[in-house]
Amino acid sequence: MLHQALHLLPTLAAAPPAHADSGAAATPGGQLLMLVPALCVLAALFSALSGPLKIRSKIPGYFSVACLAGAFVAVLLTYLGHESGVKIAHGFEWITFKWGDGPGQALTGNFAFYVDSLTLLWMLFVTGLGALIALYSVEYMADDVGLGYARYFFAFNIFVLSMSCLVMADNLLLLFLGWEGVGLCSYLLIGYFYKKPVAVAAAKKAFIVNRIGDLGLVLGLLATFVAFGTLGYDPLFAMIRAGVDAKGAPIADSWVTDVIPLLLMAGAFGKSAQVFFYVWLPDAMEGPTPVSALIHAATMVTAGVFLIARMYPLYAADDDHMALSLVAWCGAITALWSATIGMSIFDIKRVMGYSTISQLGYMFAGLGLLAPTGAAFHTLTHAFFKATLFLAVGAVMHGFGGQLDLRRLSGVARMRGFGIVGLAMLVGSLNLSGVPGTAGFFSKDMILAQGFSTPASMIEAPQAIAWVLLLTAGLTAYYTFRAFFRVFTGPVEYLPGDDEHLLEHGRHPKGTTLAEWHKQHGHGHGHDHAHTELTGVAARRAHGRKDFDPTTEEFDPHPPGWAINASLVICALLAIAAAALYFVKTPHAEEGGWVGGMIERSSAAFHSPHEFNLLGITSHSAMYLVSALVGLTGIAVAAFLHAPKGWQGLFLGSRDTAATSRADALTPRLGRVARWARAKWYVDELYDWFLVKPLRGIAYVSSWIDKLLVDGLVDAAGALPARVGRVLRPSQSGVLHGYAAGMAGGVALVLLLVLIVLN
Amino acid sequence: MMLASLIIVPLAFALFIAVGPERSAARVSLVGMLATLGLSILAAFAFDWGFGGQFQFGMSVDWLPGLGLTLSLGVDSVALMLVLLTAVLGPVCVLASWTAITERVKTYYAWMMVLQAAMIGVFAARDLVFFYICFEFTLIPMFLLIALYGSTNRMRAATKFFLFTFTGSVVALAGLLYVAWHHAQTRGVWTFEIDALELAARTLPPHVQALILGALLLGFAVKVPLFPLHTWLPLAHTEAPTAGSVILAGVLLKLGTYAIYRFVLPFAPEAVIEYAYPLAVLCTIGIIYGGLVCWVQTDVKKLVAYSSVAHLGFCMLGMFALNHAGVTGSVLYMLNHGLSTGALFLLIGMMYERYHTRSMKEIGGLGARMPVWSTFLVFFVMASVGLPGLNGFVGEFLCLMGAFQASDAWGAGLWGTTPGDSTVGGTRGSLGPWVAAVAGTGMIIAAIYLLYMVGKVVFGTLREPPGHASHADHHAGDAHRAAGLPVDLTRREIGALAPIAALCVFLGVYPKPVLDAVQAPVERTVTTIAEARGKPKFRPPVELAPPAEHAAEGAHP
């Protein structure tokens, strides 16, 4: 890698580096980070071996927590020792070979890490949250000990490994290794409950939709190689900063800055579930909830944001920022689109799923609006508060037999043992809604303010994007608190979840059917516990319902234990504390606080223009007011429509049962729009009809052609000599040799003659 | 002697098996295969990898000197690695047949050893006659393995396999003989040494090279199989016994790609350059068409069989890119496909032994019943999908990269500002980014059909054929025990799979040794092509009509 960089130096000597402090050549170092993949591999191997070794306890879980915590410490130490510039930690040569000495005559895909502050920013929350959610999983997956427990932690560790490779890679090829690796783990973990057809279908869908984007990424990689003759970031950024390709030709206004960013964007959108690609993420909620928290909210889905941030120099090198405009618009439209779905569906976990898509849209809009710091900050805050939200939802799911319907749960926060869950949920919801003072407020604000500041000469209609995002902020506050008010406040009332939860947790012995299990255990569950008065309430209310399942009548919600509560508390505290980062003063950046300093020192640094004033005040100050107002309005509407009476509903609400609310009366007035939004705008159906079914049709036709036409013709042709052969056949197997030899000689002779004559 | 012993040892063991007792046949065969493997590993250690481009262990025995007939052997690093692949799959195939073959055991294992010798002979041959003898001789054992030990439709499959590949290779023989004849005409002596013939063939004018290309491809592309000559393959695979399928996918198909690499590229470089685009189009059609056909199969084995059509499309695409990345990728693809697809056939064979069905309509959710088997299946599916970190990715990526780079359009038109000034990472060629993009959809389709298979067979609710279902709930696996097999894999079966899995991980994580080793031979091939590009295109004022098979392929773009 380094020798390549040196090789390029003569070409670049003429061009001055654009950013003096980040233009310095990389130096070796950061070797400590090699511990991260090593520890992940160790934990994964241990989990994998605990099956054959017949370890039927939580040991693989705790071992993973320890390893991941160790990885976090390694990252933290590296961060503390990191000043600025880039260090490259070399591991070993992966897909590396050369066929010449010139530029572009070697493919260098090493297992080596590119350590700069962008890498460290991502790694801090990837390993930190990884360890934390592993701890949560130790308890959450406890029912599967001896069944899928080891498999779960194997995939979990491989995920952190892959994600580390993705983030720390020093070249695009290793990034792609991590990229596909996280895809695999996502596939394995979404499909964790592999006996559920829905989960299997969801896993498959996630992998395949991701692969479509991956094709774009692969082609982008290849185009990068063709233009720059390398895939390593260090030589790549050196050339891009100088504004030239490997031949010294200017790249601005050429295919290089148009085609490559668009291809990489396709990959980013696939992984981060944007525009056409988002359909896999809501389905991915079939996986265990900790997985949703870590992979499908906090880390993996931000890989697309990371990719664009990593390659930001290339995106910014384009004169008219065509790709960035597209990124911004796609992000904004996705944000609005999925918020509308989040407003209308009733499954709280899926509400969170759609909200993730929507928030990722904000991040992409931030990148596109020339606010990489805002995007990175929002990624960080979102990682914490969305993980908190998912973990809280998971605790509810865990406690209520997998119940996720917000019409069947009410007042959860008031139940015994669920207090921490309720508080954590509140913290997460306030952040997501962008209530003033929360981390989510500041990070969202940075993106919005930049939207109003970016001149239209740089990005297509940035103000329009900002308005779309502002509207979405209001909708977000509404749907977040719709879920919060309905599930966590109001009268205590609940219905346990369907049987699938029992199935997915494998509480029944392997091999027996669910019906049999019910016969044996149906009334047994909960008998060991003293009935709380809450159960009585639930049962009383539930008896009036047609769909109540009598086998779970004596259902006893089990509140979370210490591991879940501890990780919830830490996660919520982190989500709160993230706000403080905004006010950290660093010498490296004027604004954006700590994250601003991290981004400013990295390759993603971009000096965003500030030239907009709204009514005489700067865009940031204006945004504080406007977005606070929008957010609070959203919450107020949610309270009016969904909150219970009294203080819990901010004295706006009127709900007194779980199932109904003021919104019920409002929805029919919206007519088709509400119905279509609840049906997720029929996007899945559209894809099915216009993509999957036609493709499957083509496949059937191809198969048919293969069977009849091509095969038939060949059979017909083959039958002719076979008939001749049958006449001459003295015995079953002997004939073929003799006749083949004869035929060989004859045909070869004839053809040889033909060739000779022709010549 | 090293190479001769690699051929003689399996033949000797074939003899032992033929004269020995029936019940020890399998064990003797395993010993023979392991001995061959040991010898090939010895050869790998003795081989000087620093000079991988040169043919080592050379030996030559005069046979009929008057006719220029000799038997010459020698391997470069590419050939040696294919020998190693063959040797690795040998014991695996014996282990896979351990309980599956119960009748005519001696015949089976004896022919298997003969097949092993013939396949190694193909890779080790340095003269045309010996090459061709071995190439053809692989047909007879394979024909018998399918015809005697296959499933219901085996006679039809065996006959079709034989006729199809045989007819093709006869045409190839004509092409090869023509080159020898040309050598005799111009140099005055008959020889069948490949080196001499290479040089002679390159002096042929382009239009004659085109004829040679057509003749050789007709023979070798059947074996690969290149669309549309693939139709023998699904049937033969489906009907063959497990070990037959493993050898078929693992090695026999590579005989075709190897022959194209060894003969077509050096013998007719100008014609290959000329027709690279239509050939790449055929590869691409194969990738997409083969993949889509996979998706609607209900027979698992047929699905994997068709996946070979798609996979080898990638392999050939890399080869026809005619640049370093492409040809390197193609060579790696040969090895990797042999391992991962071979293992998939093994796994399906293990399932078939237990359930006597391969239909996804009757079987499903085996993850609950056979976790070890399922883990291996998911693993090899991922290797086959081309997941980075496993072996399949390296070859697939390099093939795509080669195709993407190989375009004369780089630096001109859409792809550059200064026409004629090509980019650094681009190479000469006629394929380019569009071909790579279209072929790249094969990555997506591979995920679609392979995960479709995993979703049906491994995941979901447990479904077993009627005979098994009744037992399943109460006495899990009774039916299996009747067949002498436990529910999940035995140690023998794991022993067959684990080495392949280890190789898949190794080649995926650290492909460097292989990448380095094949550079020298690839360099030679690419140099040949580059020299051919430099040649002035001499076209005599011909009244010859172009041959029929090329008229259909259309003109150069």
PDB file of C-alpha atoms in Angstrom, chain A residues 28-209:
ATOM      1  CA  PRO A  28       2.181   2.780   9.972  1.00  0.00           C
ATOM      2  CA  GLY A  29       0.531   2.397  13.346  1.00  0.00           C
ATOM      3  CA  GLY A  30      -2.701   1.567  15.095  1.00  0.00           C
ATOM      4  CA  GLN A  31      -1.641  -2.054  15.303  1.00  0.00           C
ATOM      5  CA  LEU A  32      -3.644  -2.379  18.508  1.00  0.00           C
ATOM      6  CA  LEU A  33      -6.798  -2.408  16.410  1.00  0.00           C
ATOM      7  CA  MET A  34      -5.827  -5.822  15.046  1.00  0.00           C
ATOM      8  CA  LEU A  35      -7.063  -7.046  18.427  1.00  0.00           C
ATOM      9  CA  VAL A  36     -10.613  -6.217  17.386  1.00  0.00           C
ATOM     10  CA  PRO A  37     -10.922  -8.812  14.611  1.00  0.00           C
ATOM     11  CA  ALA A  38      -8.803 -11.231  16.623  1.00  0.00           C
ATOM     12  CA  LEU A  39     -11.125 -11.055  19.634  1.00  0.00           C
ATOM     13  CA  CYS A  40     -14.206 -11.352  17.437  1.00  0.00           C
ATOM     14  CA  VAL A  41     -12.770 -14.438  15.745  1.00  0.00           C
ATOM     15  CA  LEU A  42     -11.925 -15.901  19.131  1.00  0.00           C
ATOM     16  CA  ALA A  43     -15.436 -15.346  20.433  1.00  0.00           C
ATOM     17  CA  ALA A  44     -16.968 -16.686  17.229  1.00  0.00           C
ATOM     18  CA  LEU A  45     -14.824 -19.810  17.316  1.00  0.00           C
ATOM     19  CA  PHE A  46     -15.674 -20.395  20.945  1.00  0.00           C
ATOM     20  CA  SER A  47     -19.390 -20.052  20.206  1.00  0.00           C
ATOM     21  CA  ALA A  48     -19.093 -22.349  17.211  1.00  0.00           C
ATOM     22  CA  LEU A  49     -17.220 -24.966  19.208  1.00  0.00           C
ATOM     23  CA  SER A  50     -19.571 -24.850  22.171  1.00  0.00           C
ATOM     24  CA  GLY A  51     -22.017 -26.880  20.094  1.00  0.00           C
ATOM     25  CA  PRO A  52     -19.747 -29.892  19.562  1.00  0.00           C
ATOM     26  CA  LEU A  53     -18.319 -29.418  23.063  1.00  0.00           C
ATOM     27  CA  LYS A  54     -21.861 -29.680  24.434  1.00  0.00           C
ATOM     28  CA  ILE A  55     -21.668 -26.462  26.417  1.00  0.00           C
ATOM     29  CA  ARG A  56     -25.259 -25.889  27.365  1.00  0.00           C
ATOM     30  CA  SER A  57     -25.042 -22.733  29.405  1.00  0.00           C
ATOM     31  CA  LYS A  58     -24.730 -19.006  28.987  1.00  0.00           C
ATOM     32  CA  ILE A  59     -20.940 -19.241  28.782  1.00  0.00           C
ATOM     33  CA  PRO A  60     -20.714 -18.487  25.051  1.00  0.00           C
ATOM     34  CA  GLY A  61     -22.769 -15.364  25.706  1.00  0.00           C
ATOM     35  CA  TYR A  62     -20.642 -14.073  28.554  1.00  0.00           C
ATOM     36  CA  PHE A  63     -17.468 -14.974  26.666  1.00  0.00           C
ATOM     37  CA  SER A  64     -18.672 -12.919  23.715  1.00  0.00           C
ATOM     38  CA  VAL A  65     -19.485  -9.977  25.970  1.00  0.00           C
ATOM     39  CA  ALA A  66     -15.979 -10.131  27.399  1.00  0.00           C
ATOM     40  CA  CYS A  67     -14.337 -10.327  23.974  1.00  0.00           C
ATOM     41  CA  LEU A  68     -16.413  -7.506  22.555  1.00  0.00           C
ATOM     42  CA  ALA A  69     -15.741  -5.376  25.610  1.00  0.00           C
ATOM     43  CA  GLY A  70     -12.050  -6.060  25.049  1.00  0.00           C
ATOM     44  CA  ALA A  71     -12.427  -4.955  21.455  1.00  0.00           C
ATOM     45  CA  PHE A  72     -14.090  -1.763  22.653  1.00  0.00           C
ATOM     46  CA  VAL A  73     -11.222  -1.094  25.026  1.00  0.00           C
ATOM     47  CA  ALA A  74      -8.733  -1.569  22.181  1.00  0.00           C
ATOM     48  CA  VAL A  75     -10.632   0.967  20.098  1.00  0.00           C
ATOM     49  CA  LEU A  76     -10.898   3.353  23.031  1.00  0.00           C
ATOM     50  CA  LEU A  77      -7.153   3.172  23.722  1.00  0.00           C
ATOM     51  CA  THR A  78      -6.392   3.800  20.072  1.00  0.00           C
ATOM     52  CA  TYR A  79      -8.763   6.753  20.117  1.00  0.00           C
ATOM     53  CA  LEU A  80      -7.123   8.212  23.195  1.00  0.00           C
ATOM     54  CA  GLY A  81      -3.736   7.925  21.537  1.00  0.00           C
ATOM     55  CA  HIS A  82      -4.925   9.362  18.264  1.00  0.00           C
ATOM     56  CA  GLU A  83      -4.165  12.975  17.461  1.00  0.00           C
ATOM     57  CA  SER A  84      -4.701  13.527  13.780  1.00  0.00           C
ATOM     58  CA  GLY A  85      -3.596  12.179  10.466  1.00  0.00           C
ATOM     59  CA  VAL A  86      -3.882   8.649   9.205  1.00  0.00           C
ATOM     60  CA  LYS A  87      -2.289   5.484  10.428  1.00  0.00           C
ATOM     61  CA  ILE A  88      -2.297   2.217   8.558  1.00  0.00           C
ATOM     62  CA  ALA A  89      -2.217  -1.034  10.479  1.00  0.00           C
ATOM     63  CA  HIS A  90      -1.061  -3.830   8.226  1.00  0.00           C
ATOM     64  CA  GLY A  91      -2.362  -7.332   8.764  1.00  0.00           C
ATOM     65  CA  PHE A  92      -1.667  -9.624   5.837  1.00  0.00           C
ATOM     66  CA  GLU A  93      -2.000  -9.644   2.073  1.00  0.00           C
ATOM     67  CA  TRP A  94      -5.435 -10.790   0.961  1.00  0.00           C
ATOM     68  CA  ILE A  95      -6.308 -10.480  -2.717  1.00  0.00           C
ATOM     69  CA  THR A  96      -3.038  -8.916  -3.728  1.00  0.00           C
ATOM     70  CA  PHE A  97      -1.061  -9.581  -6.848  1.00  0.00           C
ATOM     71  CA  LYS A  98       0.736  -7.627  -9.483  1.00  0.00           C
ATOM     72  CA  TRP A  99       1.361  -8.122 -13.152  1.00  0.00           C
ATOM     73  CA  GLY A 100       3.555  -5.151 -13.857  1.00  0.00           C
ATOM     74  CA  ASP A 101       5.303  -2.295 -12.160  1.00  0.00           C
ATOM     75  CA  GLY A 102       3.289   0.604 -13.544  1.00  0.00           C
ATOM     76  CA  PRO A 103       0.252   2.148 -11.899  1.00  0.00           C
ATOM     77  CA  GLY A 104      -2.870   0.082 -12.414  1.00  0.00           C
ATOM     78  CA  GLN A 105      -0.856  -3.091 -12.828  1.00  0.00           C
ATOM     79  CA  ALA A 106      -1.390  -4.460  -9.378  1.00  0.00           C
ATOM     80  CA  LEU A 107      -4.475  -5.249  -7.375  1.00  0.00           C
ATOM     81  CA  THR A 108      -3.855  -4.478  -3.738  1.00  0.00           C
ATOM     82  CA  GLY A 109      -6.580  -5.714  -1.461  1.00  0.00           C
ATOM     83  CA  ASN A 110      -4.775  -6.153   1.807  1.00  0.00           C
ATOM     84  CA  PHE A 111      -6.152  -7.011   5.175  1.00  0.00           C
ATOM     85  CA  ALA A 112      -5.023  -3.680   6.563  1.00  0.00           C
ATOM     86  CA  PHE A 113      -6.758  -0.944   8.525  1.00  0.00           C
ATOM     87  CA  TYR A 114      -7.001   2.710   7.671  1.00  0.00           C
ATOM     88  CA  VAL A 115      -7.123   4.446  11.021  1.00  0.00           C
ATOM     89  CA  ASP A 116      -8.337   7.995  11.026  1.00  0.00           C
ATOM     90  CA  SER A 117     -10.868   9.793  13.159  1.00  0.00           C
ATOM     91  CA  LEU A 118     -13.798   8.808  10.928  1.00  0.00           C
ATOM     92  CA  THR A 119     -12.870   5.154  11.385  1.00  0.00           C
ATOM     93  CA  LEU A 120     -12.506   5.617  15.128  1.00  0.00           C
ATOM     94  CA  LEU A 121     -15.821   7.436  15.439  1.00  0.00           C
ATOM     95  CA  TRP A 122     -17.626   4.536  13.834  1.00  0.00           C
ATOM     96  CA  MET A 123     -15.610   1.871  15.634  1.00  0.00           C
ATOM     97  CA  LEU A 124     -16.319   3.403  19.023  1.00  0.00           C
ATOM     98  CA  PHE A 125     -20.030   2.937  18.724  1.00  0.00           C
ATOM     99  CA  VAL A 126     -19.852  -0.318  16.772  1.00  0.00           C
ATOM    100  CA  THR A 127     -17.794  -2.127  19.399  1.00  0.00           C
ATOM    101  CA  GLY A 128     -19.343  -0.271  22.340  1.00  0.00           C
ATOM    102  CA  LEU A 129     -22.899  -1.016  21.364  1.00  0.00           C
ATOM    103  CA  GLY A 130     -21.823  -4.478  20.233  1.00  0.00           C
ATOM    104  CA  ALA A 131     -20.628  -5.336  23.728  1.00  0.00           C
ATOM    105  CA  LEU A 132     -23.655  -3.764  25.348  1.00  0.00           C
ATOM    106  CA  ILE A 133     -26.182  -5.526  23.164  1.00  0.00           C
ATOM    107  CA  ALA A 134     -24.302  -8.790  23.574  1.00  0.00           C
ATOM    108  CA  LEU A 135     -24.889  -8.364  27.293  1.00  0.00           C
ATOM    109  CA  TYR A 136     -28.573  -7.717  26.674  1.00  0.00           C
ATOM    110  CA  SER A 137     -28.705 -10.821  24.477  1.00  0.00           C
ATOM    111  CA  VAL A 138     -27.229 -12.995  27.192  1.00  0.00           C
ATOM    112  CA  GLU A 139     -30.525 -12.668  29.007  1.00  0.00           C
ATOM    113  CA  TYR A 140     -32.844 -12.111  26.071  1.00  0.00           C
ATOM    114  CA  MET A 141     -31.780 -15.323  24.359  1.00  0.00           C
ATOM    115  CA  ALA A 142     -31.619 -17.284  27.614  1.00  0.00           C
ATOM    116  CA  ASP A 143     -34.561 -19.470  26.599  1.00  0.00           C
ATOM    117  CA  ASP A 144     -32.503 -20.772  23.692  1.00  0.00           C
ATOM    118  CA  VAL A 145     -29.561 -21.998  25.719  1.00  0.00           C
ATOM    119  CA  GLY A 146     -28.500 -25.309  24.269  1.00  0.00           C
ATOM    120  CA  LEU A 147     -30.643 -24.744  21.177  1.00  0.00           C
ATOM    121  CA  GLY A 148     -29.706 -21.757  19.096  1.00  0.00           C
ATOM    122  CA  TYR A 149     -27.728 -19.856  21.704  1.00  0.00           C
ATOM    123  CA  ALA A 150     -24.297 -20.706  20.313  1.00  0.00           C
ATOM    124  CA  ARG A 151     -25.471 -20.154  16.751  1.00  0.00           C
ATOM    125  CA  TYR A 152     -26.782 -16.745  17.750  1.00  0.00           C
ATOM    126  CA  PHE A 153     -23.542 -15.656  19.345  1.00  0.00           C
ATOM    127  CA  PHE A 154     -21.486 -17.088  16.496  1.00  0.00           C
ATOM    128  CA  ALA A 155     -23.348 -14.913  13.998  1.00  0.00           C
ATOM    129  CA  PHE A 156     -23.267 -11.994  16.406  1.00  0.00           C
ATOM    130  CA  ASN A 157     -19.474 -12.104  16.697  1.00  0.00           C
ATOM    131  CA  ILE A 158     -18.976 -12.623  12.996  1.00  0.00           C
ATOM    132  CA  PHE A 159     -21.153  -9.577  12.536  1.00  0.00           C
ATOM    133  CA  VAL A 160     -18.944  -7.381  14.706  1.00  0.00           C
ATOM    134  CA  LEU A 161     -15.918  -8.820  12.905  1.00  0.00           C
ATOM    135  CA  SER A 162     -17.356  -7.999   9.495  1.00  0.00           C
ATOM    136  CA  MET A 163     -18.494  -4.581  10.567  1.00  0.00           C
ATOM    137  CA  SER A 164     -15.003  -3.824  11.869  1.00  0.00           C
ATOM    138  CA  CYS A 165     -13.505  -4.884   8.540  1.00  0.00           C
ATOM    139  CA  LEU A 166     -16.023  -2.716   6.748  1.00  0.00           C
ATOM    140  CA  VAL A 167     -15.256   0.339   8.821  1.00  0.00           C
ATOM    141  CA  MET A 168     -11.528  -0.051   9.314  1.00  0.00           C
ATOM    142  CA  ALA A 169     -10.605  -1.371   5.849  1.00  0.00           C
ATOM    143  CA  ASP A 170      -7.811   0.489   4.159  1.00  0.00           C
ATOM    144  CA  ASN A 171      -9.127  -0.371   0.716  1.00  0.00           C
ATOM    145  CA  LEU A 172     -12.469  -0.810  -0.975  1.00  0.00           C
ATOM    146  CA  LEU A 173     -11.977  -4.526  -1.477  1.00  0.00           C
ATOM    147  CA  LEU A 174     -11.692  -5.235   2.231  1.00  0.00           C
ATOM    148  CA  LEU A 175     -14.627  -2.912   2.775  1.00  0.00           C
ATOM    149  CA  PHE A 176     -16.537  -5.173   0.420  1.00  0.00           C
ATOM    150  CA  LEU A 177     -15.520  -8.197   2.488  1.00  0.00           C
ATOM    151  CA  GLY A 178     -17.036  -6.580   5.547  1.00  0.00           C
ATOM    152  CA  TRP A 179     -19.975  -5.381   3.504  1.00  0.00           C
ATOM    153  CA  GLU A 180     -20.926  -8.888   2.412  1.00  0.00           C
ATOM    154  CA  GLY A 181     -20.024 -10.310   5.790  1.00  0.00           C
ATOM    155  CA  VAL A 182     -22.516  -8.119   7.603  1.00  0.00           C
ATOM    156  CA  GLY A 183     -25.026  -9.092   4.921  1.00  0.00           C
ATOM    157  CA  LEU A 184     -24.448 -12.748   5.717  1.00  0.00           C
ATOM    158  CA  CYS A 185     -24.849 -12.210   9.459  1.00  0.00           C
ATOM    159  CA  SER A 186     -27.945 -10.166   8.845  1.00  0.00           C
ATOM    160  CA  TYR A 187     -29.267 -13.097   6.801  1.00  0.00           C
ATOM    161  CA  LEU A 188     -28.408 -15.632   9.479  1.00  0.00           C
ATOM    162  CA  LEU A 189     -29.830 -13.558  12.314  1.00  0.00           C
ATOM    163  CA  ILE A 190     -33.031 -12.434  10.613  1.00  0.00           C
ATOM    164  CA  GLY A 191     -33.567 -16.079   9.821  1.00  0.00           C
ATOM    165  CA  TYR A 192     -32.611 -17.086  13.345  1.00  0.00           C
ATOM    166  CA  PHE A 193     -36.085 -18.480  14.030  1.00  0.00           C
ATOM    167  CA  TYR A 194     -35.666 -20.649  10.989  1.00  0.00           C
ATOM    168  CA  LYS A 195     -38.804 -22.654  11.545  1.00  0.00           C
ATOM    169  CA  LYS A 196     -40.908 -19.562  10.925  1.00  0.00           C
ATOM    170  CA  PRO A 197     -41.555 -19.220   7.189  1.00  0.00           C
ATOM    171  CA  VAL A 198     -41.940 -15.427   7.589  1.00  0.00           C
ATOM    172  CA  ALA A 199     -38.499 -15.117   9.120  1.00  0.00           C
ATOM    173  CA  VAL A 200     -36.941 -17.269   6.418  1.00  0.00           C
ATOM    174  CA  ALA A 201     -38.573 -15.213   3.682  1.00  0.00           C
ATOM    175  CA  ALA A 202     -37.488 -11.991   5.360  1.00  0.00           C
ATOM    176  CA  ALA A 203     -33.885 -13.180   5.637  1.00  0.00           C
ATOM    177  CA  LYS A 204     -33.813 -14.178   1.994  1.00  0.00           C
ATOM    178  CA  LYS A 205     -35.330 -10.883   0.948  1.00  0.00           C
ATOM    179  CA  ALA A 206     -32.767  -8.905   2.928  1.00  0.00           C
ATOM    180  CA  PHE A 207     -29.868 -10.751   1.368  1.00  0.00           C
ATOM    181  CA  ILE A 208     -31.140 -10.540  -2.182  1.00  0.00           C
ATOM    182  CA  VAL A 209     -32.164  -6.874  -2.057  1.00  0.00           C
TER     183      VAL A 209
END
